[in-house]
XYZ file of C-alpha atoms in Angstrom:
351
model
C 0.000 0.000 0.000
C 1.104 3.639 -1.019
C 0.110 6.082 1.219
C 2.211 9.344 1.551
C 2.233 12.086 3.745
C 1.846 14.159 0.814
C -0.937 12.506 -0.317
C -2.712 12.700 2.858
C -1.621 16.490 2.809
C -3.678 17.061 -0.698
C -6.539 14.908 0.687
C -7.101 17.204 3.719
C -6.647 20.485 1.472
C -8.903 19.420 -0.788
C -11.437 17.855 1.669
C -11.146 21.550 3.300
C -12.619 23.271 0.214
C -15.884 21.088 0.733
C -16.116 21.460 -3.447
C -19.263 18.843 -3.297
C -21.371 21.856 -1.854
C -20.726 23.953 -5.169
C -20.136 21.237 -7.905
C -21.982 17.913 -9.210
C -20.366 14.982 -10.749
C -21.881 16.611 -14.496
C -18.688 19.084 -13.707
C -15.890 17.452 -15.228
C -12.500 18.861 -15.015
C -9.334 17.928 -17.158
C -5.949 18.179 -15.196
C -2.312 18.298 -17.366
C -0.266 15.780 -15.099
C 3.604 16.566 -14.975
C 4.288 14.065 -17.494
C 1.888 15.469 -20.118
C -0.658 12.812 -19.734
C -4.454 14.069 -19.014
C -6.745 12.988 -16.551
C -9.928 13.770 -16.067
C -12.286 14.398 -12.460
C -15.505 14.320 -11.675
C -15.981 15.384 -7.833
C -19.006 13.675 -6.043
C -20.971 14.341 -2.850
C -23.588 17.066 -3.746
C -26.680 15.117 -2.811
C -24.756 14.555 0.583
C -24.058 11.026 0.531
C -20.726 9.189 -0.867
C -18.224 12.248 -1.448
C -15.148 11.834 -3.913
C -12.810 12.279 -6.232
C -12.993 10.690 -8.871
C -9.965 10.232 -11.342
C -9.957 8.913 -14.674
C -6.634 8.722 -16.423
C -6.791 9.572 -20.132
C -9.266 8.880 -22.874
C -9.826 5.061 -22.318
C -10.309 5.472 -18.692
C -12.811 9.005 -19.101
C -15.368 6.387 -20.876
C -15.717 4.773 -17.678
C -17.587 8.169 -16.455
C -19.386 8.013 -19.356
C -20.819 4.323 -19.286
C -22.010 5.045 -15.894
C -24.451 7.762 -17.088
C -25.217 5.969 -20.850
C -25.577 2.299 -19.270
C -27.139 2.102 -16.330
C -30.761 1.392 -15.558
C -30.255 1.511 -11.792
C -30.828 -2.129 -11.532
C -28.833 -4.411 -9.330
C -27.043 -5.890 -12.561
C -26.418 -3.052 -14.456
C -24.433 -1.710 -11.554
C -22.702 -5.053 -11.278
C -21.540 -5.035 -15.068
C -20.884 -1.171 -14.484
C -18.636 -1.462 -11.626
C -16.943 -4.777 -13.379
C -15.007 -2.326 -15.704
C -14.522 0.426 -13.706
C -10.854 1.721 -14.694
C -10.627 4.818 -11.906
C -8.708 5.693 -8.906
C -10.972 7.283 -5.849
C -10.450 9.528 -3.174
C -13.427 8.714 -1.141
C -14.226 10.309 2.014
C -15.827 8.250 4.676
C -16.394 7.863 8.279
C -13.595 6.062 10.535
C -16.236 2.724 10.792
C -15.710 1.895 7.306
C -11.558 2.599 7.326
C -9.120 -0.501 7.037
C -7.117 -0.499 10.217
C -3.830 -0.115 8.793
C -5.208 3.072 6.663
C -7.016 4.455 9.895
C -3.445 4.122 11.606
C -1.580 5.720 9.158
C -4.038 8.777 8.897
C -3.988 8.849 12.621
C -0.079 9.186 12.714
C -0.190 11.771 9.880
C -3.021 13.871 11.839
C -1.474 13.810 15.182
C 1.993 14.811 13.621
C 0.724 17.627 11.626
C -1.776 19.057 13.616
C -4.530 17.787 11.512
C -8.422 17.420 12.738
C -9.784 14.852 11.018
C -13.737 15.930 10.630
C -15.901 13.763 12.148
C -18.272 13.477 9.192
C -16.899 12.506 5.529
C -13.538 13.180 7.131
C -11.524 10.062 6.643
C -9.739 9.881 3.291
C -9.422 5.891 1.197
C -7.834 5.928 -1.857
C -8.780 3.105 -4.021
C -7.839 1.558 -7.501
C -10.233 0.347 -9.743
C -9.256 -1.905 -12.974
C -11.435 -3.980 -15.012
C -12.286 -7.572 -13.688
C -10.719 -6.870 -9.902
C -12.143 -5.773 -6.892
C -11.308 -2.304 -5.450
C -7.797 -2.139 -3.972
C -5.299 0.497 -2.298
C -2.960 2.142 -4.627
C 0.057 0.409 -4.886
C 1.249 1.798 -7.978
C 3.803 4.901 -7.676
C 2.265 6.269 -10.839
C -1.102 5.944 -9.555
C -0.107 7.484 -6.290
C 1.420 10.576 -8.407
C -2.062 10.511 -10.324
C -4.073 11.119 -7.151
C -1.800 13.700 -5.659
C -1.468 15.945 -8.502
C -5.421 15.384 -9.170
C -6.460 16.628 -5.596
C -4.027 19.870 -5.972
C -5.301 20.996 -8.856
C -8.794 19.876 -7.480
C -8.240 22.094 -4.383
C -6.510 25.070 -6.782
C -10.214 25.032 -9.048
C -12.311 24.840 -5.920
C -10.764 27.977 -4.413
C -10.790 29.501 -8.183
C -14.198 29.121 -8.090
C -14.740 30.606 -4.721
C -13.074 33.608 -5.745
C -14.263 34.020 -9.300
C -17.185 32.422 -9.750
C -18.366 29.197 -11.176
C -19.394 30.253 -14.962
C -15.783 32.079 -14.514
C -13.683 29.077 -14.552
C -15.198 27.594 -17.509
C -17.898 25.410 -16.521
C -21.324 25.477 -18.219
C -24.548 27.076 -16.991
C -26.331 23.953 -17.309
C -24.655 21.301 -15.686
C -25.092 19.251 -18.825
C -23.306 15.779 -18.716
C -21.202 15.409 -21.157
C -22.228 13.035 -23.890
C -20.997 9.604 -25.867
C -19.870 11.783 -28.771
C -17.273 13.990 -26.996
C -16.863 17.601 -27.944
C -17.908 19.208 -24.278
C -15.704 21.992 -23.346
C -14.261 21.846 -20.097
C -11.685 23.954 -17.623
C -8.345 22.154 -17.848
C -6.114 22.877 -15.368
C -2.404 22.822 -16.212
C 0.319 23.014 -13.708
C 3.355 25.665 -14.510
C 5.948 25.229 -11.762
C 4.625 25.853 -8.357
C 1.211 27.787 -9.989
C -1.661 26.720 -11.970
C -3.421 28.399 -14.954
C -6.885 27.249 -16.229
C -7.199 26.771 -19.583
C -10.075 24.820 -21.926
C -10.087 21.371 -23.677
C -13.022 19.395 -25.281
C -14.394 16.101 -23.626
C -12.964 12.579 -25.903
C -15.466 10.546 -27.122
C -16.610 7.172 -25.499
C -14.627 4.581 -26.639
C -15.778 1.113 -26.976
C -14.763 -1.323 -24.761
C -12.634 -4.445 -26.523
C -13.289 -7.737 -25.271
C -10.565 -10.688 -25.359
C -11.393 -13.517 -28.372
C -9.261 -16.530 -27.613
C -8.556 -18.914 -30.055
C -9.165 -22.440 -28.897
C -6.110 -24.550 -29.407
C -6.657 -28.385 -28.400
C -8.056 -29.465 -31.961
C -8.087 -32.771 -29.934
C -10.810 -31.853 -27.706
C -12.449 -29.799 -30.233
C -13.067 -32.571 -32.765
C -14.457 -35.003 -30.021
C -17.373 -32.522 -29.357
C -18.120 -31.540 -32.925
C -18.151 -35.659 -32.834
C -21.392 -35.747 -30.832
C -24.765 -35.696 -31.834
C -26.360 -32.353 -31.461
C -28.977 -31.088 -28.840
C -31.397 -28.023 -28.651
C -29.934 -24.487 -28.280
C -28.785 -23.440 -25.019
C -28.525 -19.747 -23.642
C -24.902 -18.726 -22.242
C -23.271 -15.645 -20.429
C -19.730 -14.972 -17.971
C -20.851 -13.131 -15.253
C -18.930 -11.602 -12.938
C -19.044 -11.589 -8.916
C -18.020 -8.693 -7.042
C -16.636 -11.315 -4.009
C -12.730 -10.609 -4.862
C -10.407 -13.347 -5.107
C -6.938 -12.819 -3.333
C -4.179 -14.328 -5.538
C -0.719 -15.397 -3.825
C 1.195 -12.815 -4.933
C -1.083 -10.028 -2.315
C -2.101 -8.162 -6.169
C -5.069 -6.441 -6.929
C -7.611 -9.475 -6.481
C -9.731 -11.056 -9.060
C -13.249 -11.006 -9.373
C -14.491 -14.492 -9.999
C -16.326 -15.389 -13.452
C -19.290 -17.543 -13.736
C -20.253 -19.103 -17.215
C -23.628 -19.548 -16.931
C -25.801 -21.897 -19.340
C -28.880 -23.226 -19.395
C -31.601 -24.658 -22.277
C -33.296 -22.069 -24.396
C -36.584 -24.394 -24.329
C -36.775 -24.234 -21.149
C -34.292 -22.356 -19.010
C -32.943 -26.149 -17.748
C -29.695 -25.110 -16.061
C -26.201 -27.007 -17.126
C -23.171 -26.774 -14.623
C -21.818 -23.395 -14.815
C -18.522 -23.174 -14.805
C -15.662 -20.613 -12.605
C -12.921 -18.524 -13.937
C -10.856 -16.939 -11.166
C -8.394 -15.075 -13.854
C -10.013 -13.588 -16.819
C -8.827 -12.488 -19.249
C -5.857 -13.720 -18.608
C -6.025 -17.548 -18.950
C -9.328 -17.785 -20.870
C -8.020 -20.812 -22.662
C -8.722 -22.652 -19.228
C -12.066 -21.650 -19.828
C -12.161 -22.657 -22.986
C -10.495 -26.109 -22.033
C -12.983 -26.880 -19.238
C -16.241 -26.403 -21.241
C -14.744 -28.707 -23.537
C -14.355 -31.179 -20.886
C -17.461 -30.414 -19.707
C -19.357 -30.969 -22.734
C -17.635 -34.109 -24.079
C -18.577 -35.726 -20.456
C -21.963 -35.106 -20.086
C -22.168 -35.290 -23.821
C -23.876 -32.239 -24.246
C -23.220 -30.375 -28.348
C -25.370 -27.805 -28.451
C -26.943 -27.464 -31.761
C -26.799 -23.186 -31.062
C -25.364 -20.683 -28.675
C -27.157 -17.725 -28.077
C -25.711 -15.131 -26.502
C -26.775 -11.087 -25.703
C -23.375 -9.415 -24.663
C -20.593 -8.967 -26.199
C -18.351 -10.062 -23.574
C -19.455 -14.354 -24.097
C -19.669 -13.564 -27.437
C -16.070 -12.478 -27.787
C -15.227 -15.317 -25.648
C -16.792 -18.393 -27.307
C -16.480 -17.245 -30.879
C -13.611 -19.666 -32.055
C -14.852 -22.142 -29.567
C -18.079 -22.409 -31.138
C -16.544 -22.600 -34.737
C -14.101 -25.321 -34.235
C -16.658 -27.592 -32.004
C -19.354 -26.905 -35.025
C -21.731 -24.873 -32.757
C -23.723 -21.984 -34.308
C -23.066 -18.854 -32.433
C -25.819 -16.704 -32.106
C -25.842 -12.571 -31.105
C -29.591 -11.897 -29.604
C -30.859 -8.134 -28.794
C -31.750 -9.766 -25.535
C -32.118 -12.841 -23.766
C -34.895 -12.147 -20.965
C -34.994 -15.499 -19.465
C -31.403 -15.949 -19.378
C -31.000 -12.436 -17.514
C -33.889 -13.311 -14.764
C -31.287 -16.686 -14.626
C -28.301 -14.771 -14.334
C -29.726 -12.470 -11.935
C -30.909 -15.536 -9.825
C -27.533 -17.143 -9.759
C -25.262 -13.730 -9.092
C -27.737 -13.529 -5.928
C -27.271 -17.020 -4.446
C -23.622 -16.962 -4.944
C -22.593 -13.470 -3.475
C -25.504 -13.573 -0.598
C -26.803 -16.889 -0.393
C -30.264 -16.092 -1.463
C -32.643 -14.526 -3.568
C-alpha cells in the first residue's frame, strides 16, 4: 500500500474546500499531469451522501464516467456489469467505521503529527484503484499514487478559483449538462506551470468502446471429439462476474471471480456453470474446461445464443471449431432473470 504524507496532505486540502457543496459529478475537469498525460475528475458528494474524487486517467479510462451515465438502468445488474469495468482511482471520504485499520493508523499518525483534525463526518480519506475484472484495492502503484496527488491539488486550486471568481468564470457550463458519448464538451483544464496553476479549456474525448478478449481455442483434440457428438437443442450462455474478490498469492489487486452460466433455451434447464478466477488472462482454461465439460456429459449444443458482447467475444472460435452456431440476440430475458438468480445465491446466499 502507497500512502504518503503528501498525499494525505492534498486529501485534507482538498477535503477543506468542501467542493461537493458547489459542484456535481456533471462538472468534469481535465488536469495536465507533470508528465503530459491528461486525466480527467468528476468530484461527487452534492446530494450529501458518498463524497469523492474521482480520477480517470486519459481517454480510455474518461469512458468509464461516461458508461455510468449511458448504461445504467439503476438495476442491481447493471451496476454489477458497471462497476466490473470500472478503470478509476478514488479519493473517497468516509467515516472512521468503514476505514481498514492499517489506513485508519496511518491517517492517525499523519493527523497527530501535523496538527490535523480529522472531521468527524466525511472526514476520513481511502484511496482506491479500480481496474477492469478486480475488486477495489489500495494504490500500490507509484504512478497511480502521483495521479491522485497531482489530481487533488489541482482539485483544491479550481475549488478555491471558483470561490473567488465564480463558477461560470472558470469555464464550466450554466447547465450542468453531462457530457455526452460523442465527446466535444468543453471543459476547464487545469495545467500546472511550476509551483502555480493556470486554467485553460479542452473538449471532452469521445466514449470509446470497450474491446473484449477472443481466444482462439487450441486443443483441436478436444475440439473434434465434441463436434463428434450428436447435437442437442440451443442453449442460452453468459460470464458473469461476482463482485466477491479473489486474493491471488502474490497479495495483487484481487480477481473477481467469473461464472459461465448456461442453461436450455426451451426451457431455461440449467447445465453446470462453470468458474474462472483469472479472466482475461487464462481464458483458454475456460475454454479447455467447457470442452471437458461438454464431451462428459455429452452435451453439443446445436446453437449458442448469446446477448453481450463479452461471451460472445469469448466463445467465438470455440463455437466454430466444435461446429456450434453462435448466435448474437438483442436480448435474452430469461437468461437475464437466470443470471440475476444465480449472481444472488452466490454473493448472498439467497434470492
Amino acid at each position: 500500500m502507497i500512502l504518503t504524507d503528501s498525499m494525505l496532505d492534498a486529501a485534507f486540502r482538498f477535503r477543506e474546500t468542501e467542493a461537493w457543496k458547489t459542484l456535481d459529478d456533471s462538472n468534469v475537469f481535465a488536469v495536465r499531469l507533470s508528465d503530459g498525460q491528461t486525466i480527467y475528475c468528476s468530484i461527487m458528494g452534492y446530494g450529501g451522501e458518498h463524497h469523492s474524487l474521482g480520477i480517470y486517467i486519459g481517454d480510455k479510462g474518461f469512458s468509464t464516467y461516461l458508461r455510468i451515465f449511458m448504461d445504467n438502468d439503476g438495476s442491481f445488474m447493471s451496476n454489477m456489469h458497471l462497476a466490473t469495468l470500472f478503470d478509476c482511482i478514488n479519493c473517497d471520504y468516509m467515516q472512521a467505521k468503514d476505514i481498514d485499520e492499517d489506513v485508519k493508523k496511518a491517517i492517525r499518525k499523519y493527523a497527530d503529527s501535523h496538527g490535523v483534525k480529522i472531521p468527524r463526518k466525511h472526514g476520513w480519506v481511502d484511496f482506491t484503484r479500480h481496474k477492469p475484472y478486480r475488486g477495489q484495492w489500495c494504490i500500490t502503484d507509484k504512478n497511480d499514487a502521483m495521479i491522485a496527488e497531482e489530481a487533488l491539488r489541482a482539485a483544491t486550486f479550481l475549488a478555491n478559483e471558483i470561490a473567488k471568481k465564480g463558477y461560470e468564470e472558470v469555464g464550466f457550463d450554466a447547465y450542468h449538462d453531462y457530457p455526452t458519448p460523442k465527446g466535444g464538451k468543453k471543459i476547464p483544464l487545469i495545467v500546472q506551470d511550476d509551483d502555480s496553476y493556470t486554467i485553460q479549456s479542452t473538449l471532452t474525448p469521445a466514449l470509446i468502446e470497450t474491446e473484449y478478449v477472443a481466444p482462439v481455442f487450441n486443443n483441436d483434440i478436444l475440439a473434434k471429439k465434441l463436434a463428434s457428438i450428436d447435437k442437442m437443442e440451443p442453449i442460452v450462455c453468459r460470464l458473469e462476474h461476482l463482485h466477491t474478490p479473489i486474493m491471488p498469492e502474490d497479495d495483487e489487486q484481487p480477481h473477481l471471480p467469473g461464472m459461465l452460466i448456461m442453461a436450455t433455451e426451451s426451457d431455461g434447464r440449467m447445465l453446470l456453470p462453470l468458474a474462472s478466477i483469472d479472466y482475461p488472462e487464462n481464458t483458454q482454461a475456460l475454454l479447455t474446461q467447457l470442452a471437458n465439460n461438454f464431451c462428459q456429459f455429452e452435451i453439443h449444443p446445436e446453437e449458442i445464443k448469446v446477448s453481450d458482447n463479452l461471451t460472445f467475444a469469448l466463445i467465438s472460435d470455440f463455437c466454430k471449431k466444435c461446429d456450434i452456431k453462435l448466435t448474437k440476440a438483442d436480448s435474452l430475458p430469461d437468461l437475464d432473470d437466470i443470471c440475476t438468480y444465480m449472481v444472488n445465491d452466490m454473493m448472498f446466499g439467497n434470492f
